[in-house]
XYZ file of C-alpha atoms in Angstrom:
668
model
C 127.264 116.029 64.180
C 130.076 113.310 64.345
C 129.693 109.776 65.675
C 131.931 110.643 68.438
C 129.577 113.179 69.784
C 126.659 110.872 69.574
C 128.423 108.296 71.674
C 129.564 110.410 74.470
C 131.048 108.837 77.756
C 128.421 107.066 79.687
C 126.119 106.325 76.767
C 124.423 102.996 77.027
C 123.214 101.064 73.880
C 122.360 97.719 72.480
C 124.627 96.228 69.763
C 122.937 93.673 67.373
C 125.492 91.509 65.661
C 125.188 90.683 61.898
C 125.033 86.843 62.463
C 122.056 85.404 64.019
C 124.347 82.863 66.012
C 125.833 85.717 67.929
C 124.102 87.219 71.012
C 123.265 90.895 71.284
C 125.386 93.041 73.536
C 124.869 95.891 75.940
C 127.606 98.414 76.042
C 128.467 101.527 77.999
C 130.953 104.032 76.409
C 133.792 104.312 79.020
C 135.985 106.783 76.843
C 136.628 107.579 73.210
C 138.905 109.336 70.738
C 138.689 110.294 67.139
C 139.313 106.678 66.038
C 137.748 104.340 68.387
C 135.574 103.703 71.466
C 136.296 101.910 74.712
C 133.189 99.897 75.537
C 132.391 98.089 78.668
C 130.279 94.882 78.211
C 127.430 95.126 80.811
C 125.798 91.854 80.193
C 128.523 89.451 79.867
C 132.252 89.621 81.044
C 132.175 93.269 82.150
C 135.480 93.576 80.208
C 136.291 96.829 78.234
C 136.894 96.272 74.510
C 137.659 98.573 71.634
C 135.580 99.193 68.566
C 136.453 101.496 65.703
C 134.362 104.453 64.893
C 133.977 103.152 61.410
C 132.426 99.919 62.640
C 129.858 101.558 65.062
C 128.986 104.155 62.391
C 128.276 101.297 59.925
C 126.280 99.457 62.529
C 124.231 102.477 63.416
C 123.357 103.035 59.729
C 122.291 99.516 59.311
C 119.803 99.655 62.310
C 121.899 97.386 64.599
C 122.435 99.998 67.237
C 119.702 100.970 69.742
C 119.965 103.575 72.576
C 118.575 102.178 75.721
C 116.363 104.252 78.134
C 117.559 102.916 81.477
C 120.903 101.596 82.612
C 120.665 98.147 84.129
C 122.676 99.306 87.043
C 119.823 101.625 88.369
C 118.799 100.802 91.880
C 115.119 100.316 92.740
C 115.652 102.566 95.826
C 116.496 105.505 93.718
C 112.762 105.577 92.661
C 111.763 106.353 96.200
C 114.530 108.775 97.014
C 113.666 112.367 98.160
C 112.334 115.051 95.680
C 111.393 118.619 95.800
C 107.995 117.976 97.358
C 109.700 116.423 100.349
C 111.200 119.656 101.632
C 109.489 121.781 104.129
C 107.071 124.368 102.678
C 109.443 127.344 103.338
C 112.371 125.598 101.768
C 110.400 124.374 98.827
C 109.145 127.731 97.963
C 112.815 129.133 98.276
C 113.974 126.486 95.809
C 111.169 127.154 93.379
C 111.999 131.000 93.743
C 115.601 130.138 92.780
C 114.552 127.887 89.927
C 112.240 130.663 88.468
C 115.008 133.205 88.519
C 117.560 130.800 86.967
C 115.113 129.546 84.320
C 114.151 133.027 83.304
C 117.614 134.408 83.079
C 118.980 131.464 81.176
C 116.691 132.246 78.314
C 118.002 135.997 78.162
C 121.632 136.127 78.928
C 124.816 134.833 77.491
C 127.057 135.482 80.276
C 126.367 135.635 84.036
C 127.989 138.978 84.773
C 127.014 142.045 86.658
C 126.514 143.954 83.357
C 124.068 141.412 81.822
C 122.175 140.407 84.962
C 121.648 143.702 86.769
C 119.097 145.221 84.193
C 117.057 142.023 84.234
C 116.687 141.419 88.023
C 114.147 144.148 88.793
C 111.949 142.969 85.911
C 111.959 139.414 87.000
C 111.463 140.367 90.571
C 108.229 142.472 89.669
C 107.011 139.420 87.667
C 107.453 137.069 90.622
C 106.092 139.693 93.114
C 109.494 139.387 95.006
C 110.343 142.226 97.314
C 113.764 141.065 98.113
C 115.463 140.038 94.832
C 118.808 138.359 94.945
C 121.998 140.171 93.915
C 123.689 139.260 90.527
C 126.489 137.290 92.372
C 123.882 135.188 94.095
C 122.071 134.413 90.705
C 125.514 133.460 89.072
C 126.282 131.150 91.918
C 122.800 129.373 91.702
C 123.298 129.030 88.023
C 126.770 127.567 88.494
C 125.296 125.010 90.840
C 122.624 124.177 88.632
C 124.746 123.883 85.492
C 127.445 121.769 87.230
C 124.983 119.390 88.696
C 123.203 118.133 85.658
C 120.593 120.963 85.417
C 118.607 119.267 88.391
C 116.482 121.086 90.823
C 118.276 119.412 93.544
C 121.254 121.605 92.882
C 119.146 124.645 94.155
C 118.175 122.871 97.402
C 119.020 125.190 100.436
C 121.448 123.914 103.135
C 119.066 123.535 105.940
C 120.013 119.719 106.011
C 123.736 120.089 105.457
C 125.722 122.528 107.670
C 129.526 122.992 108.138
C 132.013 125.211 109.790
C 134.732 127.432 108.515
C 138.421 126.154 108.937
C 141.593 127.877 108.419
C 144.200 127.011 105.811
C 144.833 123.437 105.276
C 148.052 121.210 105.391
C 149.531 120.159 102.065
C 148.666 116.595 102.779
C 145.078 117.461 103.328
C 145.014 119.573 100.131
C 146.343 116.317 98.205
C 143.516 114.249 99.777
C 140.945 116.928 98.692
C 142.198 116.737 95.015
C 141.789 112.914 95.095
C 138.245 113.230 96.513
C 137.296 115.769 93.948
C 138.633 113.252 91.171
C 136.089 110.620 92.577
C 133.392 113.224 92.109
C 134.363 113.909 88.599
C 133.281 110.394 87.253
C 130.501 108.981 85.221
C 129.049 107.293 88.373
C 128.047 111.033 89.346
C 128.228 110.484 93.001
C 126.938 113.285 95.242
C 129.158 115.849 96.897
C 128.446 114.138 100.207
C 129.716 110.818 98.914
C 132.876 112.532 97.725
C 133.471 114.162 101.027
C 132.925 110.710 102.648
C 135.777 109.496 100.462
C 138.027 112.497 101.694
C 137.244 111.536 105.239
C 138.147 107.985 104.586
C 141.583 108.954 103.022
C 142.371 111.083 106.147
C 141.150 108.526 108.630
C 143.382 105.928 107.017
C 146.349 108.219 106.910
C 145.873 109.013 110.557
C 146.286 105.273 111.589
C 150.072 105.741 110.761
C 150.481 109.094 112.644
C 150.955 110.016 116.351
C 148.269 111.741 118.152
C 149.995 115.173 117.749
C 150.379 114.630 113.978
C 146.816 113.619 113.201
C 145.207 115.428 110.371
C 141.643 116.977 110.561
C 139.078 116.374 107.897
C 137.842 119.617 106.506
C 134.236 120.302 107.090
C 131.598 119.453 104.379
C 131.060 123.193 103.466
C 134.628 123.814 102.656
C 134.745 120.678 100.435
C 131.603 121.746 98.719
C 133.083 125.240 97.807
C 136.267 123.605 96.494
C 134.107 121.532 94.111
C 132.002 124.605 93.132
C 135.271 126.396 92.316
C 135.965 123.837 89.687
C 135.256 125.097 86.045
C 131.694 124.085 85.507
C 132.266 122.920 81.905
C 134.939 120.460 82.973
C 132.704 119.050 85.962
C 129.802 118.509 83.442
C 132.025 116.992 80.684
C 133.648 114.596 83.355
C 130.322 113.658 84.863
C 127.885 113.722 81.947
C 129.891 113.791 78.810
C 131.106 116.295 76.294
C 127.883 116.353 74.331
C 125.838 117.595 77.436
C 128.533 120.092 78.362
C 128.741 121.533 74.878
C 124.942 122.101 74.853
C 124.960 123.659 78.196
C 127.802 126.127 77.743
C 127.063 126.996 74.132
C 126.000 130.623 73.650
C 122.252 131.071 74.226
C 120.088 133.658 72.116
C 116.718 134.965 73.180
C 114.928 132.899 70.581
C 114.893 129.169 70.934
C 116.906 127.374 68.106
C 115.258 123.941 67.788
C 117.771 121.202 67.385
C 116.318 118.317 69.671
C 112.997 116.471 70.082
C 111.276 117.527 73.344
C 113.040 120.752 73.406
C 109.715 122.565 73.020
C 106.446 120.812 73.621
C 103.047 122.619 73.159
C 100.151 121.512 75.291
C 96.376 122.190 75.033
C 92.924 120.819 75.801
C 89.764 120.637 73.690
C 86.423 119.219 73.930
C 86.111 117.035 70.909
C 83.348 117.518 68.231
C 81.959 114.060 68.591
C 79.342 112.390 70.850
C 80.189 108.838 72.027
C 78.197 106.174 73.542
C 78.739 103.611 76.474
C 80.525 100.415 75.290
C 77.912 97.851 76.612
C 74.563 99.694 76.753
C 75.051 102.357 74.162
C 73.726 105.226 76.394
C 75.037 108.652 75.014
C 78.025 109.817 77.257
C 78.449 113.248 75.584
C 81.660 114.758 74.104
C 85.026 113.714 75.667
C 87.939 116.129 76.555
C 91.237 115.541 74.805
C 94.552 116.777 76.345
C 97.324 116.630 73.742
C 101.071 117.519 73.229
C 103.054 118.020 70.139
C 106.748 118.314 69.685
C 107.909 121.483 67.912
C 110.846 120.075 66.067
C 109.378 116.752 64.676
C 105.819 117.759 64.756
C 105.244 114.322 66.521
C 102.272 113.884 68.832
C 104.114 112.997 71.915
C 101.102 111.929 73.991
C 97.521 112.430 74.826
C 94.740 111.785 77.492
C 91.106 111.388 76.505
C 88.337 111.092 79.184
C 85.499 112.960 80.767
C 87.603 114.918 83.427
C 87.707 118.590 82.453
C 91.122 120.214 82.378
C 92.602 119.708 85.725
C 95.803 118.615 87.524
C 94.741 114.892 86.889
C 94.416 115.302 83.178
C 97.880 116.995 82.991
C 99.613 114.295 85.076
C 98.032 111.612 82.872
C 99.317 113.442 79.843
C 102.781 113.784 81.309
C 102.908 110.108 81.988
C 101.802 109.430 78.464
C 104.511 111.670 77.123
C 107.376 110.163 79.122
C 106.955 106.408 79.344
C 107.621 104.213 76.365
C 104.451 103.283 74.459
C 105.118 99.549 74.070
C 101.632 98.810 75.641
C 99.791 100.198 72.570
C 100.769 97.295 70.220
C 99.582 94.892 72.814
C 96.237 96.740 73.510
C 95.506 97.392 69.767
C 97.238 94.569 67.658
C 95.833 95.984 64.502
C 97.830 99.158 64.711
C 100.662 98.749 62.188
C 103.506 100.989 63.525
C 105.043 101.493 66.894
C 104.572 104.785 68.554
C 108.154 105.510 69.133
C 107.759 109.122 70.938
C 108.868 109.059 74.653
C 110.906 111.069 77.140
C 110.943 114.112 79.390
C 110.183 117.442 77.698
C 112.670 120.294 78.256
C 110.078 123.263 77.823
C 106.232 122.913 78.209
C 104.300 125.636 76.339
C 100.663 126.156 77.479
C 97.976 128.859 77.954
C 96.742 130.603 81.122
C 94.177 128.225 82.180
C 93.788 127.721 85.932
C 94.864 124.114 85.733
C 98.262 125.274 84.518
C 98.868 127.395 87.643
C 98.379 124.528 90.272
C 101.053 124.503 92.932
C 101.387 120.751 92.638
C 102.025 120.874 88.941
C 104.566 123.553 89.491
C 106.427 121.222 91.801
C 106.091 118.279 89.515
C 107.547 120.083 86.575
C 110.422 121.559 88.580
C 111.280 118.023 89.808
C 111.386 116.711 86.320
C 113.377 119.876 85.199
C 110.732 120.937 82.729
C 110.841 124.733 81.998
C 107.433 126.390 81.496
C 106.287 128.999 79.112
C 102.823 130.546 79.522
C 101.178 131.869 76.349
C 99.896 135.380 76.643
C 96.154 135.781 76.567
C 94.393 135.989 73.220
C 97.647 134.999 71.386
C 96.996 131.453 70.436
C 99.397 131.718 67.368
C 102.365 131.505 69.841
C 101.527 127.869 70.291
C 100.099 127.495 66.817
C 101.279 123.814 66.237
C 98.976 122.375 68.803
C 96.210 124.629 67.786
C 96.636 123.490 64.085
C 96.717 119.960 65.297
C 93.132 120.250 66.686
C 92.055 121.569 63.251
C 93.586 118.581 61.699
C 91.951 116.180 64.010
C 88.589 117.811 63.170
C 89.029 117.786 59.410
C 90.769 114.464 59.020
C 89.679 112.178 61.867
C 86.084 113.438 63.038
C 84.709 114.665 59.702
C 82.890 111.225 58.758
C 82.359 109.671 62.203
C 78.851 109.052 63.437
C 78.078 111.376 66.376
C 80.094 114.302 64.834
C 79.121 117.678 66.130
C 79.464 120.930 64.157
C 81.019 124.180 65.427
C 78.525 126.196 63.360
C 74.918 125.870 64.340
C 73.871 126.521 60.683
C 75.877 123.444 59.622
C 73.785 121.113 61.724
C 70.485 121.067 59.986
C 68.369 118.324 61.361
C 71.245 116.290 62.632
C 71.146 115.605 66.421
C 74.454 114.198 67.570
C 73.231 112.757 70.651
C 70.468 110.827 68.976
C 72.943 109.854 66.202
C 75.814 109.037 68.491
C 76.551 105.407 67.586
C 80.376 105.018 68.187
C 81.425 103.599 71.327
C 84.102 105.138 73.578
C 86.467 102.158 73.191
C 86.062 102.092 69.423
C 86.602 105.814 69.205
C 89.769 105.515 71.420
C 91.205 102.854 69.205
C 90.366 105.015 66.062
C 92.307 107.910 67.708
C 95.254 105.841 68.484
C 95.318 104.253 65.087
C 95.021 107.776 63.425
C 97.799 109.087 65.461
C 100.321 106.183 65.126
C 99.508 104.855 61.599
C 98.327 108.106 59.828
C 99.511 111.447 61.378
C 102.926 110.160 62.306
C 103.517 108.666 59.050
C 102.304 111.411 56.695
C 103.942 114.804 55.731
C 102.940 117.705 57.790
C 104.117 121.375 57.819
C 103.348 121.886 53.944
C 104.867 118.465 53.217
C 108.304 119.312 54.581
C 108.212 117.061 57.647
C 107.177 113.433 58.312
C 106.822 113.377 62.193
C 107.888 109.608 62.712
C 110.936 109.955 60.371
C 111.918 113.287 61.996
C 111.814 111.799 65.383
C 113.864 108.850 64.469
C 116.618 111.078 62.767
C 116.654 113.556 65.835
C 117.176 111.008 68.479
C 120.404 109.702 66.842
C 122.035 112.883 67.749
C 120.290 113.676 70.957
C 118.488 110.623 72.683
C 115.706 112.027 74.943
C 115.995 111.903 78.785
C 113.987 109.236 80.560
C 112.790 108.669 84.125
C 112.219 105.330 85.958
C 108.443 104.579 85.815
C 108.438 103.792 89.396
C 110.038 107.179 90.283
C 107.716 108.814 88.033
C 104.648 107.496 89.956
C 106.038 109.078 93.018
C 106.904 112.421 91.353
C 103.415 112.807 89.740
C 101.508 112.492 93.100
C 99.712 115.352 94.547
C 101.601 116.633 97.701
C 99.714 116.380 101.139
C 100.466 116.865 104.927
C 98.914 114.978 107.768
C 99.685 113.975 111.428
C 101.071 110.541 111.678
C 98.987 108.887 114.713
C 98.476 105.509 115.828
C 96.600 103.752 113.085
C 98.668 105.614 110.464
C 97.763 108.591 108.137
C 94.385 109.717 107.273
C 93.495 111.344 103.814
C 89.987 112.264 102.934
C 88.556 110.072 105.714
C 90.584 107.053 104.472
C 93.150 105.516 106.654
C 96.527 104.201 105.477
C 98.899 102.095 107.640
C 101.558 99.447 107.256
C 104.334 97.779 109.340
C 106.840 100.071 107.927
C 104.860 103.243 108.795
C 104.230 101.947 112.395
C 108.176 101.493 112.725
C 108.533 105.182 111.475
C 105.995 106.402 114.029
C 107.969 104.402 116.670
C 111.078 106.437 115.769
C 109.625 109.894 115.146
C 106.552 109.983 117.225
C 103.117 111.458 116.197
C 104.534 114.205 114.063
C 103.323 115.657 110.645
C 104.640 113.784 107.553
C 104.547 114.707 103.868
C 102.871 112.189 101.387
C 101.997 111.889 97.793
C 98.516 110.891 96.558
C 97.548 109.700 93.134
C 94.184 111.428 92.482
C 93.216 108.508 90.163
C 94.008 105.738 92.577
C 93.496 106.060 96.248
C 94.559 102.378 96.851
C 98.085 103.512 97.968
C 99.939 106.728 99.143
C 103.688 107.361 99.430
C 104.749 108.606 102.910
C 108.126 110.496 103.035
C 110.586 109.117 105.674
C 112.590 112.184 106.373
C 115.340 110.386 108.362
C 116.262 108.141 105.450
C 115.308 110.704 102.745
C 113.070 108.125 100.895
C 109.350 107.264 100.403
C 107.366 104.411 101.846
C 104.439 102.884 99.844
C 101.531 102.458 102.243
C 98.233 100.805 101.324
C 94.805 101.813 102.427
C 93.482 99.998 105.433
C 90.257 99.271 103.520
C 92.207 98.369 100.324
C 89.151 96.622 98.789
C 87.320 99.891 98.736
C 90.151 102.213 97.985
C 92.019 100.211 95.210
C 91.593 101.867 91.905
C 89.228 104.489 93.441
C 89.618 107.984 92.271
C 89.312 111.138 94.382
C 86.330 112.273 92.461
C 84.365 108.979 92.976
C 85.255 109.171 96.635
C 83.829 112.658 96.857
C 80.656 111.485 95.216
C 80.382 108.683 97.748
C 80.927 111.003 100.589
C 78.424 113.630 99.355
C 75.711 110.916 98.769
C 76.363 109.390 102.191
C 75.936 112.751 103.951
C 72.836 113.689 102.049
C 70.868 110.369 102.025
C 72.378 108.242 104.741
C 74.148 109.986 107.641
C 74.913 113.559 108.225
C 78.138 112.634 110.086
C 80.918 110.749 108.306
C 81.213 107.046 108.961
C 83.295 104.779 106.652
C 80.552 102.171 106.381
C 78.075 104.693 105.224
C 80.420 105.716 102.363
C 80.820 102.064 101.333
C 76.953 101.854 101.395
C 76.882 104.984 99.220
C 79.052 103.399 96.698
C 76.778 100.367 96.420
C 73.881 102.702 96.145
C 75.416 104.692 93.324
C 76.159 101.409 91.473
C 72.600 100.543 91.834
C 71.575 104.001 90.361
C 73.844 103.511 87.421
C 72.492 100.166 86.848
C 68.897 101.444 86.899
C 69.821 104.175 84.633
C 71.301 101.789 82.254
C 68.394 99.626 82.494
C 65.934 102.450 81.837
C 67.893 103.472 78.862
C 67.926 100.195 77.369
C 64.207 99.676 77.980
C 62.668 103.034 77.128
C 65.486 105.286 75.523
C 66.520 108.660 76.902
C 65.314 112.219 76.424
C 66.444 115.485 77.923
C 70.110 116.704 78.689
C 73.037 114.326 78.699
C 74.703 116.008 81.718
C 73.906 113.039 83.983
C 75.461 110.523 81.821
C 78.600 112.780 81.427
C 78.951 112.727 85.229
C 78.400 109.029 85.133
C 81.071 108.522 82.766
C 83.451 110.548 84.824
C 82.463 108.589 87.843
C 83.257 105.276 85.940
C 86.664 106.596 84.885
C 85.949 106.292 81.239
C 89.197 107.256 79.654
C 91.802 105.972 77.332
C 93.881 104.504 80.137
C 91.053 102.858 81.925
C 87.470 101.453 81.026
C 85.138 102.233 78.213
C 81.997 101.301 79.955
C 79.566 102.270 82.636
C 78.448 98.888 83.134
C 81.890 98.017 84.644
C 80.717 99.913 87.701
C 77.647 97.730 88.291
C 79.796 94.547 87.622
C 82.391 95.174 90.528
C 82.537 92.643 93.297
C 79.612 92.922 95.816
C 77.090 93.832 93.162
C 75.270 91.133 91.510
C 72.709 93.405 89.697
C 72.411 92.431 85.973
C 70.609 94.600 83.307
C 67.280 93.061 82.282
C 68.401 93.492 78.752
C 71.901 92.028 79.170
C 70.873 88.947 77.153
C 70.444 91.060 74.159
C 73.725 92.926 74.344
C 75.737 90.625 72.191
C 73.241 90.948 69.308
C 72.923 94.786 69.767
C 76.761 95.161 69.679
C 76.987 93.788 66.148
C 74.334 96.336 64.996
C 76.245 99.272 66.728
C 79.825 98.225 65.606
C 81.674 100.978 63.734
C 84.575 99.401 61.740
C 87.814 101.603 61.305
C 88.000 102.758 57.875
C 91.555 103.987 57.167
C 90.706 104.991 53.506
C 88.800 108.156 54.863
C 92.185 109.456 56.275
C 93.931 110.251 53.083
C 96.810 112.852 53.189
C 95.514 116.447 53.613
C 98.212 117.699 51.182
C 100.869 118.591 53.592
C 98.680 120.765 55.845
C 99.313 120.469 59.527
């Protein structure tokens, strides 16, 4: 691939000068030819300057060029704009139906003709249980819209919001204005068709000021203008709006098998319950075996993200994994300064491959993946080899990482002998999490895998020079990853799971629309805020819980535990004060369990401590201790043995021994 193809129009990158006295630049490629690039300075003057291909290529090889994730011109309001979940249920299901047809056909056909499409339509219709499948022309039209609008699910939105009327033939002057408006659509700013139509209306309105009443021109309706844009060659539209590289990728011939050429083109996902027992960070009560949800990139063999905690496989663990995959992982070096290398993997996957677990068939997950334009492939039952890379990864984790850790369990009961992992579990959750991060970043990513032919970190760095991954604004991601709910907007705001949410903005919205039903997004791991969709402005409002002190950082599972406890032990009918009292009572129970363990030890099953760890949100992105529950504001209880904890911790400390992680001889 040539340097010209790497730096397509619209590409934004940092340029580091050779001399330290010079400042770094932020450039956007305006246009290019075979010899030079026209670059706009985004930080300083805003002027366009020319740099030769040879100079840029030399700088790239010297490491003085860095592709950026987000353009500085992105607006904060964009993160709260409408998404697929904001559509009414009927419209949302229709968009998902279209997305499924287009996604499945794009894997199988080279050309969208009657001959290639007609034999496949009945088969897909049976798979989707669709009694009224679309015709081949309709499917070709959906694909053209999807392709020419950057392969975003918004291109498949139905026209329930936008309606237009048919008109007759148009005057020549109007045709000229239409051509001008289409040219404004074919730019790197990637304005919407609606904005281009507004430009057309502006041109005609301005022209009419110079005309008599009888000679005034009529603006064509939106639907006519939209059809004119759709009639443009899709390749030319994509090339003008998103660059030649994207257009070449989109309109190259597609075979039935996936030819890997980009990172995140295929990402395999799976869960496992780790073969290790861990203990609480502060009181060393055995918590049991945590769950690990992991993803691996098929091209580079890089581990792209993981989530470790005590939640069993669920929508929550999957959205935590998605966030881990997509966002830049700069926070790791701050949290674990002993880790020597950066974890460079980030970006939006193109294809997710996972098995048929019920958590993967969640409607909420389906909407999230469609909004992020992530295709899905479900692995057939009893055929794990079809996602063998992530399956082999778990074998590598067990053989390299867990083999010598205290608290290691054994898959074969005959291998256990007299070893009791619950009694011998002496590694704290936080220490184990740091060991896992260290192994992933400093060991796995840096050593050869796949029979010694690929070094994941190096393969990733080389691949992103040609095809930088797609990214999402982190604020926008928080909205997209929420669980979709509907509720009545009443005086006092919105209620979810007996929690009330209200704000001045929400009260103003109710003043405009009345007490109607609204859609909102909930983060199942933090009920402190919800995002309510304002349909009139097509954007979200961030609304806090009225009892923010109770709800901030509260997980949905914790709240359910509080409600269950309140109904059983305090009051049969829900009252919020009773739930708050239940929270304090549960804190006291946790404190007493910790105190009993520290004083007398523990016998019997560890299922109670597993549930306690889940309640305490013990996970890699949260806390590693049950004691944090009892230390929250409003609870002054202190363990009777707390004075000894600092002395105990030295005895229980497990250092990270990297020497045990020698290369496995190229095995994956």
